[in-house]
């Protein structure tokens, strides 16, 4: 969201879409290589990337770690039913737990969806029974173990043909 116009999406043109797409593929891409790929000057790319950061389109530059390679062999989605007036406190408590990767308030048959990555089933069990189910405001939980997963980059609004095809994505199923 734009810091100048909170609540309103930023307007992305073809060059912005290409920049975002390329940085999604490789956040370490140099500004020189990025400028060459989108056919603009380095100064222009610096200006655009700064604007995309200032507008909140690009929230941060980060890395993606393979959970199994760093010792998180167990992944699970947890669904939770919570008392509605406790959502904010529960969200903050969940976000502070070391194995919780993602927390979302959702609609449907449950209220909260978590992605949890832990070193073992025992660690996951302890997290659910000792921490999550004992939180004030939590009515019930359900644990769904992840057997296999794949990632893909989110699409950008607009014409997908405007984003250059850079070959197959770098991520795939975890084996």
Short mmCIF file of C-alpha atoms in Angstrom, two decimals:
data_model
loop_
_atom_site.label_atom_id
_atom_site.label_comp_id
_atom_site.label_asym_id
_atom_site.label_seq_id
_atom_site.Cartn_x
_atom_site.Cartn_y
_atom_site.Cartn_z
CA UNK A 1 0.00 0.00 0.00
CA UNK A 2 1.19 3.46 -0.70
CA UNK A 3 2.37 5.46 2.26
CA UNK A 4 1.02 8.53 0.50
CA UNK A 5 -2.45 7.00 0.07
CA UNK A 6 -3.00 4.36 2.76
CA UNK A 7 -5.63 1.80 1.81
CA UNK A 8 -5.18 2.37 -1.93
CA UNK A 9 -3.13 -0.01 -4.08
CA UNK A 10 -0.12 1.42 -5.89
CA UNK A 11 -0.39 1.72 -9.64
CA UNK A 12 2.13 -0.57 -11.31
CA UNK A 13 3.14 -0.08 -14.91
CA UNK A 14 4.83 -2.67 -17.14
CA UNK A 15 8.32 -1.70 -15.95
CA UNK A 16 7.31 -1.93 -12.26
CA UNK A 17 5.85 -5.40 -12.88
CA UNK A 18 9.03 -6.55 -14.60
CA UNK A 19 11.19 -5.18 -11.76
CA UNK A 20 9.08 -6.87 -9.10
CA UNK A 21 8.99 -10.15 -11.00
CA UNK A 22 12.77 -10.19 -11.51
CA UNK A 23 13.43 -9.34 -7.85
CA UNK A 24 11.05 -12.11 -6.79
CA UNK A 25 13.18 -14.51 -8.84
CA UNK A 26 16.47 -13.15 -7.49
CA UNK A 27 16.43 -10.55 -4.71
CA UNK A 28 20.23 -10.30 -4.95
CA UNK A 29 20.14 -9.13 -8.56
CA UNK A 30 22.35 -6.08 -9.01
CA UNK A 31 20.77 -2.80 -10.04
CA UNK A 32 22.99 -2.90 -13.17
CA UNK A 33 21.59 -6.31 -14.19
CA UNK A 34 18.05 -5.26 -13.27
CA UNK A 35 18.35 -2.10 -15.38
CA UNK A 36 19.65 -4.11 -18.34
CA UNK A 37 16.83 -6.66 -18.01
CA UNK A 38 14.10 -4.00 -18.06
CA UNK A 39 15.91 -1.75 -20.58
CA UNK A 40 16.22 1.39 -18.45
CA UNK A 41 19.13 3.23 -16.83
CA UNK A 42 20.52 2.24 -13.44
CA UNK A 43 19.42 5.59 -12.01
CA UNK A 44 15.89 4.93 -13.24
CA UNK A 45 15.89 1.44 -11.66
CA UNK A 46 17.15 2.86 -8.34
CA UNK A 47 14.35 5.43 -8.40
CA UNK A 48 11.70 2.84 -9.21
CA UNK A 49 12.89 0.33 -6.60
CA UNK A 50 12.97 3.11 -3.97
CA UNK A 51 9.40 4.10 -4.89
CA UNK A 52 8.25 0.46 -4.77
CA UNK A 53 9.80 0.18 -1.29
CA UNK A 54 8.37 3.51 -0.11
CA UNK A 55 4.91 2.55 -1.41
CA UNK A 56 5.08 -0.80 0.37
CA UNK A 57 4.83 -2.82 -2.84
CA UNK A 58 8.18 -4.38 -1.94
CA UNK A 59 8.07 -4.92 1.80
CA UNK A 60 11.58 -6.29 2.28
CA UNK A 61 14.39 -8.24 0.70
CA UNK A 62 14.84 -11.66 2.25
CA UNK A 63 15.99 -15.19 1.61
CA UNK A 64 14.00 -18.38 1.45
CA UNK A 65 15.41 -21.23 3.52
CA UNK A 66 14.70 -24.90 2.88
CA UNK A 67 13.15 -25.94 6.21
CA UNK A 68 14.42 -29.53 6.08
CA UNK A 69 18.00 -28.44 5.35
CA UNK A 70 18.04 -26.39 8.57
CA UNK A 71 16.52 -29.09 10.75
CA UNK A 72 12.78 -28.45 10.51
CA UNK A 73 11.67 -31.88 9.32
CA UNK A 74 8.04 -31.53 10.45
CA UNK A 75 5.66 -29.02 8.89
CA UNK A 76 1.98 -28.66 9.66
CA UNK A 77 -0.96 -26.37 9.18
CA UNK A 78 -2.98 -25.79 12.32
CA UNK A 79 -6.54 -24.59 12.20
CA UNK A 80 -7.95 -22.91 15.27
CA UNK A 81 -11.31 -21.78 16.51
CA UNK A 82 -10.95 -18.82 18.84
CA UNK A 83 -13.15 -16.44 20.77
CA UNK A 84 -13.59 -13.49 18.44
CA UNK A 85 -12.66 -10.84 21.00
CA UNK A 86 -9.29 -12.54 21.61
CA UNK A 87 -7.94 -12.53 18.03
CA UNK A 88 -5.38 -9.72 18.46
CA UNK A 89 -3.89 -11.15 21.64
CA UNK A 90 -3.80 -14.67 20.20
CA UNK A 91 -2.21 -13.38 16.95
CA UNK A 92 0.56 -11.60 18.86
CA UNK A 93 1.22 -14.60 21.12
CA UNK A 94 1.31 -17.01 18.17
CA UNK A 95 3.63 -14.76 16.16
CA UNK A 96 6.09 -14.77 19.07
CA UNK A 97 6.33 -18.58 19.15
CA UNK A 98 9.59 -19.82 17.58
CA UNK A 99 8.14 -22.44 15.21
CA UNK A 100 5.21 -20.44 13.84
CA UNK A 101 6.02 -19.25 10.32
CA UNK A 102 2.68 -17.73 9.30
CA UNK A 103 -0.50 -16.65 11.11
CA UNK A 104 -3.72 -15.69 9.29
CA UNK A 105 -7.23 -14.74 10.37
CA UNK A 106 -9.51 -16.52 7.90
CA UNK A 107 -13.17 -17.08 7.16
CA UNK A 108 -14.93 -20.43 7.08
CA UNK A 109 -15.12 -23.35 9.45
CA UNK A 110 -12.25 -22.08 11.60
CA UNK A 111 -10.85 -18.67 12.53
CA UNK A 112 -7.06 -18.93 12.39
CA UNK A 113 -4.67 -20.78 10.11
CA UNK A 114 -1.03 -21.32 11.11
CA UNK A 115 1.94 -22.71 9.28
CA UNK A 116 4.28 -24.36 11.76
CA UNK A 117 7.73 -25.84 11.10
CA UNK A 118 9.46 -27.81 13.84
CA UNK A 119 12.36 -30.19 14.35
CA UNK A 120 10.18 -33.20 15.11
CA UNK A 121 6.68 -34.49 15.72
CA UNK A 122 7.43 -34.31 19.45
CA UNK A 123 8.28 -30.61 19.19
CA UNK A 124 5.07 -30.03 17.21
CA UNK A 125 3.04 -31.98 19.76
CA UNK A 126 4.53 -29.97 22.64
CA UNK A 127 3.85 -26.71 20.81
CA UNK A 128 0.20 -27.61 20.22
CA UNK A 129 -0.60 -29.16 23.61
CA UNK A 130 1.54 -27.07 25.96
CA UNK A 131 1.37 -23.67 24.29
CA UNK A 132 -1.39 -23.23 21.74
CA UNK A 133 -4.25 -25.19 23.31
CA UNK A 134 -3.58 -23.56 26.69
CA UNK A 135 -3.87 -19.99 25.36
CA UNK A 136 -6.81 -18.02 26.71
CA UNK A 137 -9.43 -17.64 23.99
CA UNK A 138 -8.51 -20.80 22.04
CA UNK A 139 -11.57 -23.02 21.72
CA UNK A 140 -10.15 -25.83 19.55
CA UNK A 141 -7.31 -26.78 17.22
CA UNK A 142 -6.79 -29.23 14.40
CA UNK A 143 -3.37 -30.27 13.08
CA UNK A 144 -2.76 -31.15 9.42
CA UNK A 145 0.69 -32.61 8.74
CA UNK A 146 2.38 -31.58 5.50
CA UNK A 147 3.69 -34.55 3.50
CA UNK A 148 4.93 -32.61 0.46
CA UNK A 149 4.83 -29.01 -0.71
CA UNK A 150 5.79 -26.72 -3.53
CA UNK A 151 6.16 -22.95 -3.74
CA UNK A 152 5.37 -20.50 -6.47
CA UNK A 153 5.68 -16.77 -6.75
CA UNK A 154 2.48 -14.74 -6.47
CA UNK A 155 1.19 -13.24 -9.68
CA UNK A 156 0.97 -9.49 -10.11
CA UNK A 157 -2.17 -7.69 -11.17
CA UNK A 158 -2.14 -6.86 -14.83
CA UNK A 159 -1.28 -8.62 -18.03
CA UNK A 160 0.89 -11.70 -17.34
CA UNK A 161 2.48 -11.30 -20.78
CA UNK A 162 4.13 -8.12 -19.51
CA UNK A 163 6.33 -10.12 -17.15
CA UNK A 164 9.33 -11.65 -18.91
CA UNK A 165 9.62 -15.42 -18.89
CA UNK A 166 12.84 -16.23 -17.07
CA UNK A 167 12.53 -20.01 -17.32
CA UNK A 168 11.39 -22.47 -14.69
CA UNK A 169 11.09 -21.22 -11.11
CA UNK A 170 13.92 -21.97 -8.69
CA UNK A 171 11.65 -23.58 -6.14
CA UNK A 172 9.86 -26.88 -6.32
CA UNK A 173 8.80 -29.81 -4.20
CA UNK A 174 10.87 -30.45 -1.13
CA UNK A 175 12.41 -33.90 -1.43
#
